[in-house]
PDB file of C-alpha atoms and ligand atoms in Angstrom:
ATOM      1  CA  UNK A 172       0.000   0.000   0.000  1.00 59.00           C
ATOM      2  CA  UNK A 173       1.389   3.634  -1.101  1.00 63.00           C
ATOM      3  CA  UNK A 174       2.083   6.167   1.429  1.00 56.00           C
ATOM      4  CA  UNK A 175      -1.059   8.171  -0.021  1.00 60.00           C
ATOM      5  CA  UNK A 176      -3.287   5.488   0.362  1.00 63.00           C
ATOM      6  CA  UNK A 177      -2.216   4.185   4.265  1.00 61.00           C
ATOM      7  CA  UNK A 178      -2.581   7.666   5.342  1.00 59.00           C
ATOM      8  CA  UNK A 179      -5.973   8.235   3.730  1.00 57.00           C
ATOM      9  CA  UNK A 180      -7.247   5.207   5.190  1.00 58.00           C
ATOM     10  CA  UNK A 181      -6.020   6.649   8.858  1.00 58.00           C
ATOM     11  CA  UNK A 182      -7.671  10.037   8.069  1.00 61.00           C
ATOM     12  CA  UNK A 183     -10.790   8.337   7.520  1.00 59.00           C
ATOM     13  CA  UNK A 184     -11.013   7.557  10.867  1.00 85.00           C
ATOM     14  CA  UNK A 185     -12.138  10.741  11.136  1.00 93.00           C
ATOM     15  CA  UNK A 186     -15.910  10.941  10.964  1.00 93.00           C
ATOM     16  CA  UNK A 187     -16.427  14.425   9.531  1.00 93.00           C
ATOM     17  CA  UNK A 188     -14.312  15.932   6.758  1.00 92.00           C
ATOM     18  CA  UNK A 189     -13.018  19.491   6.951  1.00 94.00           C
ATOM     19  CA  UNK A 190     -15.245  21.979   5.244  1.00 94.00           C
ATOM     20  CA  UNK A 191     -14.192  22.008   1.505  1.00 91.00           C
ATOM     21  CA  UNK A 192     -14.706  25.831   1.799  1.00 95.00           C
ATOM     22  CA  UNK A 193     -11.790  26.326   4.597  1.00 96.00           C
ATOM     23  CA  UNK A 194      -8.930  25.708   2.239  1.00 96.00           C
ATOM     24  CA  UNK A 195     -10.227  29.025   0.077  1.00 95.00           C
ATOM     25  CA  UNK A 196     -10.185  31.136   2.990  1.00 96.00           C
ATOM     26  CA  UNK A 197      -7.620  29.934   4.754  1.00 96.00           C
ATOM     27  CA  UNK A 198      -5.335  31.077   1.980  1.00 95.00           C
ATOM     28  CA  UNK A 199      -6.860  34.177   1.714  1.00 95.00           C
ATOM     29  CA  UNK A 200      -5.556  34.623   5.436  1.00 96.00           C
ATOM     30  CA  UNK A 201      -2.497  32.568   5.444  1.00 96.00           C
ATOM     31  CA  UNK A 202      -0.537  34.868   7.741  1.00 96.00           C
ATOM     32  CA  UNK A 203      -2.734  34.215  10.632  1.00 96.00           C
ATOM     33  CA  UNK A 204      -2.925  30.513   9.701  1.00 97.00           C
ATOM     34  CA  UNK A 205       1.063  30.442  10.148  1.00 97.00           C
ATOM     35  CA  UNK A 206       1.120  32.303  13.151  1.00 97.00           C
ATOM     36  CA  UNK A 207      -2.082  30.116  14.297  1.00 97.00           C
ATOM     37  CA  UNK A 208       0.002  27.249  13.264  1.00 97.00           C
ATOM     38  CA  UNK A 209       3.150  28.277  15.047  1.00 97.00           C
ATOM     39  CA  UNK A 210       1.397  28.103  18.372  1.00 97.00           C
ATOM     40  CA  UNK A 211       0.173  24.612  17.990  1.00 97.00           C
ATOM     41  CA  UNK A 212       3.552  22.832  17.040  1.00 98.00           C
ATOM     42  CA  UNK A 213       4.433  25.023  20.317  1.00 97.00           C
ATOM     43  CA  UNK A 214       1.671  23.305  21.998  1.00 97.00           C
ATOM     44  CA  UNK A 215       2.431  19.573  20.730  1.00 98.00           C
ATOM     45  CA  UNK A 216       5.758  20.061  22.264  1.00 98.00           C
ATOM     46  CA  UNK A 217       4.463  21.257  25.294  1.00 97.00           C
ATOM     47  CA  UNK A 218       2.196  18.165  25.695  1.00 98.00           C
ATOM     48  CA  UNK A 219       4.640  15.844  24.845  1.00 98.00           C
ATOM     49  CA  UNK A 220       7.018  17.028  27.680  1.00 98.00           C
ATOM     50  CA  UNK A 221       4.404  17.463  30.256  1.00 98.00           C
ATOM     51  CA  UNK A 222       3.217  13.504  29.139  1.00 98.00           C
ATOM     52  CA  UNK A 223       7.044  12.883  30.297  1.00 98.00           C
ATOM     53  CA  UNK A 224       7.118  14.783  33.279  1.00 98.00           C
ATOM     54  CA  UNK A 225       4.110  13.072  34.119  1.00 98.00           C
ATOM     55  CA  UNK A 226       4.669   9.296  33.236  1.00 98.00           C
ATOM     56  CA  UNK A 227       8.585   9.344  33.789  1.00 98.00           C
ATOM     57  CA  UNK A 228       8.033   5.895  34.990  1.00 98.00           C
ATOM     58  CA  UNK A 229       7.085   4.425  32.163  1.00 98.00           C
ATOM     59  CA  UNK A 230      10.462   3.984  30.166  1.00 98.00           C
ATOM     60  CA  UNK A 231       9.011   3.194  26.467  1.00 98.00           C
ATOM     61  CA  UNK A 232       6.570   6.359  27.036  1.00 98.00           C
ATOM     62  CA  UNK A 233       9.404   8.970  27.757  1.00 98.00           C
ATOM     63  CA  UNK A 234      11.933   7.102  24.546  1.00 98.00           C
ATOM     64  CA  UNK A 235       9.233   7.111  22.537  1.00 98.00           C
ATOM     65  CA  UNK A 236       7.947  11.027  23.147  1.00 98.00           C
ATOM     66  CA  UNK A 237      11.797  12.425  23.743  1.00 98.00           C
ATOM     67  CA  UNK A 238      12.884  12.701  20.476  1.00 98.00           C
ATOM     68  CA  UNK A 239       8.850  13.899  19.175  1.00 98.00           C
ATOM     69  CA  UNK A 240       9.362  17.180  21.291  1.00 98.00           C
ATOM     70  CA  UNK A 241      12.931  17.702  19.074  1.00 98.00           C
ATOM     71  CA  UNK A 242      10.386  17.342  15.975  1.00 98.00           C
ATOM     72  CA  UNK A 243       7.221  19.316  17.306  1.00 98.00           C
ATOM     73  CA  UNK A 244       9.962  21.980  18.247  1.00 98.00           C
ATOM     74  CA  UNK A 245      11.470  21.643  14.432  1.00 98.00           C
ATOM     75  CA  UNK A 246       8.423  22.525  12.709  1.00 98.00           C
ATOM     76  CA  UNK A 247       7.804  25.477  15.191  1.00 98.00           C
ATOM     77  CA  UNK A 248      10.972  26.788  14.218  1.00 98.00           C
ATOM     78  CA  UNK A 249      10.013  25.758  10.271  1.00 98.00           C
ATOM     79  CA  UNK A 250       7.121  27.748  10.658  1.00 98.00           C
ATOM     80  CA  UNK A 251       8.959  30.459  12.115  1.00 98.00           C
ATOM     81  CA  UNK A 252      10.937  30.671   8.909  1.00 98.00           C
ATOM     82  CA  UNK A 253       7.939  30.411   6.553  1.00 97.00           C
ATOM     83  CA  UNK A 254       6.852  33.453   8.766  1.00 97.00           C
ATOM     84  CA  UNK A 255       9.609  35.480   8.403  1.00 97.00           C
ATOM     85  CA  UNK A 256      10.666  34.637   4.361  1.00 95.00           C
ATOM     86  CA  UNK A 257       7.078  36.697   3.738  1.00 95.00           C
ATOM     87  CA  UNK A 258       7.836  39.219   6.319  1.00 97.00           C
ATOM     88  CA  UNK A 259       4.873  38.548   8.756  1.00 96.00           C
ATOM     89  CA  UNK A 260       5.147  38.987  12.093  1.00 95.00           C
ATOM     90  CA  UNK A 261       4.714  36.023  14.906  1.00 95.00           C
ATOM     91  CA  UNK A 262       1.658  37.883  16.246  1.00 92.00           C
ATOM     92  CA  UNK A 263       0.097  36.803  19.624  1.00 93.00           C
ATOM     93  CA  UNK A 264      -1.982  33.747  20.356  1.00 91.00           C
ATOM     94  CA  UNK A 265      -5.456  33.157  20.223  1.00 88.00           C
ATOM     95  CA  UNK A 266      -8.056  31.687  21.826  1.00 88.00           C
ATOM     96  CA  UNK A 267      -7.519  27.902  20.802  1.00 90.00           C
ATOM     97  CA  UNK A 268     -11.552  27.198  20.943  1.00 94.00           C
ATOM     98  CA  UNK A 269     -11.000  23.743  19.238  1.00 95.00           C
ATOM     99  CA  UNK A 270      -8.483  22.344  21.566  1.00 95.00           C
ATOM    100  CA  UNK A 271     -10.532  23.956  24.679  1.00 96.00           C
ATOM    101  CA  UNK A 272     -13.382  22.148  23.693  1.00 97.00           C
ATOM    102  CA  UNK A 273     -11.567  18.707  23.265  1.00 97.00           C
ATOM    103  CA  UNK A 274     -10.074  19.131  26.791  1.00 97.00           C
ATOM    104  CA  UNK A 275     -13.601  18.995  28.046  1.00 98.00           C
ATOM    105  CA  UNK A 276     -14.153  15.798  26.765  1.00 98.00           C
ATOM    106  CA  UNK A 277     -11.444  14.401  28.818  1.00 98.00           C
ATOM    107  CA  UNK A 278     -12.697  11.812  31.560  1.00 97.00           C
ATOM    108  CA  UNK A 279     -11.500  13.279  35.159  1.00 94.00           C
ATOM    109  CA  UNK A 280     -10.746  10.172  37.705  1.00 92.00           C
ATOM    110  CA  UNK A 281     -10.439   6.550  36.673  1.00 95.00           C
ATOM    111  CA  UNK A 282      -6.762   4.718  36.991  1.00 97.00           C
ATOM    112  CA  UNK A 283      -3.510   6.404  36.071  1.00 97.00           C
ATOM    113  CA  UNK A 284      -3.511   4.499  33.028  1.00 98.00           C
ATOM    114  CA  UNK A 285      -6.816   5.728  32.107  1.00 98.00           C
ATOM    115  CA  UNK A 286      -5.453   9.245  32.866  1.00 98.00           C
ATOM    116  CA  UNK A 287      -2.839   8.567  30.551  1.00 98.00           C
ATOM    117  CA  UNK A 288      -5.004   7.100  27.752  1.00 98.00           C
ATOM    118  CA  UNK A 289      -7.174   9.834  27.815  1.00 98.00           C
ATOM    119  CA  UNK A 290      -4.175  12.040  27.102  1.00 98.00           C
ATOM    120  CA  UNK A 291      -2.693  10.088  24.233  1.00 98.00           C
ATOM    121  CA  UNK A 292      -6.008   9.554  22.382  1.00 98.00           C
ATOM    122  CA  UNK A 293      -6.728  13.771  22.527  1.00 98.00           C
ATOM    123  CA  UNK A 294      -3.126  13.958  21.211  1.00 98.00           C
ATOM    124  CA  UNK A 295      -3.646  11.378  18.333  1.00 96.00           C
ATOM    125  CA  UNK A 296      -7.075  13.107  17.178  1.00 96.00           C
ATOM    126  CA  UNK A 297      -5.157  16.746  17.177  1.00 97.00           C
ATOM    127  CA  UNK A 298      -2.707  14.757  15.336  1.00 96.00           C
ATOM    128  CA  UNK A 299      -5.191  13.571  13.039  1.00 95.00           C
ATOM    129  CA  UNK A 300      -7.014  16.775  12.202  1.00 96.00           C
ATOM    130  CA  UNK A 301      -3.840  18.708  11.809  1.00 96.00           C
ATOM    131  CA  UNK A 302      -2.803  15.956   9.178  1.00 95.00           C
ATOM    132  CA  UNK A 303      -6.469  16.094   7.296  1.00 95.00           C
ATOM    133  CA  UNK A 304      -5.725  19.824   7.489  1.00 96.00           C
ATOM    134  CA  UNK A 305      -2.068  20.040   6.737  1.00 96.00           C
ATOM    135  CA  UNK A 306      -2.875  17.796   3.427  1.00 95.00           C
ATOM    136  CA  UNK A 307      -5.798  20.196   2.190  1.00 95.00           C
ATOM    137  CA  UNK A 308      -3.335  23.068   2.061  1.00 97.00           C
ATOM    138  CA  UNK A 309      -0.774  20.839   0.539  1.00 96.00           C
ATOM    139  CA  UNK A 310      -3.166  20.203  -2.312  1.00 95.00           C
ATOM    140  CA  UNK A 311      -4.763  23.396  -2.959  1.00 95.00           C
ATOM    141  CA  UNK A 312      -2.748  26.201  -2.321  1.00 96.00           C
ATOM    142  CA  UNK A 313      -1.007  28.204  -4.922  1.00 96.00           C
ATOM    143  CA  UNK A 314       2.516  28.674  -3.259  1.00 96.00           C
ATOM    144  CA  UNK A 315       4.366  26.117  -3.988  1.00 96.00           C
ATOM    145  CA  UNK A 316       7.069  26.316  -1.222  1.00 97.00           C
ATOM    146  CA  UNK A 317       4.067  25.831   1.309  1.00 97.00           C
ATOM    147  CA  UNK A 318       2.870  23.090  -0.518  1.00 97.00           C
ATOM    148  CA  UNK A 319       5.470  21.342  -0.392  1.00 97.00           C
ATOM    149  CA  UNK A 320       5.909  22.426   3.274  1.00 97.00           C
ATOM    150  CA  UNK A 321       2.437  21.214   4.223  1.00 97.00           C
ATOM    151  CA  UNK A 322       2.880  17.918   2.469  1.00 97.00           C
ATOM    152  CA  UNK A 323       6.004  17.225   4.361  1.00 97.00           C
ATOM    153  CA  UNK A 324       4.451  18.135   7.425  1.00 97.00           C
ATOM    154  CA  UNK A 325       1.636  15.795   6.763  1.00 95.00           C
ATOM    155  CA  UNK A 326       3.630  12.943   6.840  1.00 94.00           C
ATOM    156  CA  UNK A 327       5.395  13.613   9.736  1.00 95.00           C
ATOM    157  CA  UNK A 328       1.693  14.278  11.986  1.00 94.00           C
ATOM    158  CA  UNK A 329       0.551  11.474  10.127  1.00 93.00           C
ATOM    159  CA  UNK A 330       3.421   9.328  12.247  1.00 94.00           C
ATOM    160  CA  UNK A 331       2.936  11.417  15.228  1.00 96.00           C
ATOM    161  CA  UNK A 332      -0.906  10.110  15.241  1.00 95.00           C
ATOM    162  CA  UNK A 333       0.225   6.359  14.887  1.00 94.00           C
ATOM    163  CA  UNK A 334       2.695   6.980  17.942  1.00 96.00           C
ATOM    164  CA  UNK A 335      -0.112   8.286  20.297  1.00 97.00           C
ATOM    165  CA  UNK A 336      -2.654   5.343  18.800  1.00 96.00           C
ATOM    166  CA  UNK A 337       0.224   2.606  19.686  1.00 96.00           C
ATOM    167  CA  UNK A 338       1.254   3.804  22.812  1.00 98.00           C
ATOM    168  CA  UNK A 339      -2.348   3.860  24.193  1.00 98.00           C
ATOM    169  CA  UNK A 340      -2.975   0.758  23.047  1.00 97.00           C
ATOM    170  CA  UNK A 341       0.189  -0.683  25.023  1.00 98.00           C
ATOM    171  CA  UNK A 342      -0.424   0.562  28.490  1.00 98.00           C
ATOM    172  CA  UNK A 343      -4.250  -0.132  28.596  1.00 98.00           C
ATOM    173  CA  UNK A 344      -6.496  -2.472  27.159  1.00 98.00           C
ATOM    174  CA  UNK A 345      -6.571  -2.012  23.700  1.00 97.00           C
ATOM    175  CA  UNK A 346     -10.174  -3.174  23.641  1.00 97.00           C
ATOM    176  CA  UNK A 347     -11.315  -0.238  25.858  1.00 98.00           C
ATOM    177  CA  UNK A 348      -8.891   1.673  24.079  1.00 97.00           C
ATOM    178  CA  UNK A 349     -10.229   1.309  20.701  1.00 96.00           C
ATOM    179  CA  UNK A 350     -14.260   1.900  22.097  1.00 97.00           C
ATOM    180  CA  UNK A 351     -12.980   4.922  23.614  1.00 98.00           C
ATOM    181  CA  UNK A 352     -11.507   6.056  20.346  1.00 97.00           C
ATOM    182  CA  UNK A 353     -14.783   5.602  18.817  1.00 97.00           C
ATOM    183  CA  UNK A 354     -16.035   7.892  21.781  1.00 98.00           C
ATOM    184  CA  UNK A 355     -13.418  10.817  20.608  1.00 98.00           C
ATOM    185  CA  UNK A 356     -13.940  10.543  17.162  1.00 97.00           C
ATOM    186  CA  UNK A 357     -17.510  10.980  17.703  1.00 97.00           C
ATOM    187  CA  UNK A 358     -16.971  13.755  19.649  1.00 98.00           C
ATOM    188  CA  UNK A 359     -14.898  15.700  17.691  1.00 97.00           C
ATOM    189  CA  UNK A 360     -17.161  15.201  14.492  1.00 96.00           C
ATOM    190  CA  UNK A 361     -19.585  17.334  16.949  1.00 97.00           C
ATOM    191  CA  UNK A 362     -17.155  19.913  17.875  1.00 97.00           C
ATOM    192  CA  UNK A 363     -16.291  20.430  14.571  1.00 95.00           C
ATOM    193  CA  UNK A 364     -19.665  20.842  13.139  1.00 94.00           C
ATOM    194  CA  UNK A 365     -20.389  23.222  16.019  1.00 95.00           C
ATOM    195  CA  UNK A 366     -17.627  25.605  15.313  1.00 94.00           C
ATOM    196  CA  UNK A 367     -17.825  28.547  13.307  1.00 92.00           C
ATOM    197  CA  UNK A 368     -16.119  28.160   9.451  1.00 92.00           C
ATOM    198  CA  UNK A 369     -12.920  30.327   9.896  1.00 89.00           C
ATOM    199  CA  UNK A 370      -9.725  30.639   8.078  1.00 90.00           C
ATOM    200  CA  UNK A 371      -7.242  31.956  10.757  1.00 91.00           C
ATOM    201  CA  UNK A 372      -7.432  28.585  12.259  1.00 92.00           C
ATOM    202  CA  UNK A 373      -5.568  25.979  11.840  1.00 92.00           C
ATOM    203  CA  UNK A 374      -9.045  24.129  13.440  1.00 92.00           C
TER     204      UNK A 374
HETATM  205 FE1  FE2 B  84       4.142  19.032  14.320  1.00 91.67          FE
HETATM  206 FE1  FE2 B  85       2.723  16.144  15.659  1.00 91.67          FE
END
């Protein structure tokens, strides 16, 4: 199976496509969608070191997660370039309604482990969006550096989502794991539907 079509398949998983219409004006406002962007490779690096600081007892966890912060904290700084090379300016960050709203959903009590899977399966579905997202800019925006930008960064979230999907599927049952999976998906189809259509988003 081709790269294109294993990652397709994963990005099927989730159970409401973007708006074909977010691409357009997403472009229109691409500077805020970098600088949108910027913040939330900030943020996956953030939640992979507090997942460490967290769960240093659980050796395959921290190996596995180490070297993701060095990549989350790569594509901030790619960003950062793409930023500057067009001479926009790193503005502040927003309100991040999308990943407020996911938090929510977030089970409170329960084991550690549960704790933990809870964590990794928000992780995966940002992961996953961001890909879905990342590969609708790849294909449909006119500058071509970004393109190919966005494609490569597909790829790598595309990885990023396995990781989080594996790893909560070896410290808890992976029965539970996958029904609780279901449970996100769902719940992020409803979030997304929910939200207003904007294109200085990255969600
Ligand atoms: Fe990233
Ligand atoms: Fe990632």
């Amino acid at each position: 199976m081709s790269w294109e079509e294993s990652t397709r398949q994963k990005m099927l998983h989730l159970k409401l496509p973007t708006d074909p219409r977010w691409v357009g004006i997403a472009e229109m406002q691409i500077e805020d969608i970098l600088v949108d962007h910027a913040y939330c490779e900030q943020k996956a690096a953030s939640s992979c070191i507090s997942l460490i600081v967290r769960f240093n007892d659980l050796e395959e966890l921290v190996d596995t997660l180490t070297p993701l912060v060095a990549e989350e904290w790569g594509h901030f700084e790619r960003v950062m370039d793409q930023l500057k090379k067009r001479g926009m300016k790193f503005g502040r960050q927003r309100k991040d309604e999308y990943v407020a709203k996911l938090n929510d959903f977030i089970k409170k009590g329960g084991s550690r482990m549960q704790q933990l899977t809870e964590y990794l399966l928000l992780n995966a579905l940002i992961e996953a969006r961001s890909c879905e997202r990342f590969k609708l800019l790849s294909q449909h925006i006119q500058d071509d550096e970004l393109k190919k930008f966005y494609y490569e960064l597909m790829i790598s979230e595309a990885g990023h989502y396995v990781t989080f999907i594996e790893l909560a599927r070896k410290y808890y049952d992976p029965e539970k794991v996958n029904k609780r999976w279901q449970e996100w998906l769902a719940y992020e189809a409803e979030v997304l539907k929910n939200m207003e259509l904007r294109g200085d988003r990255m969600h």
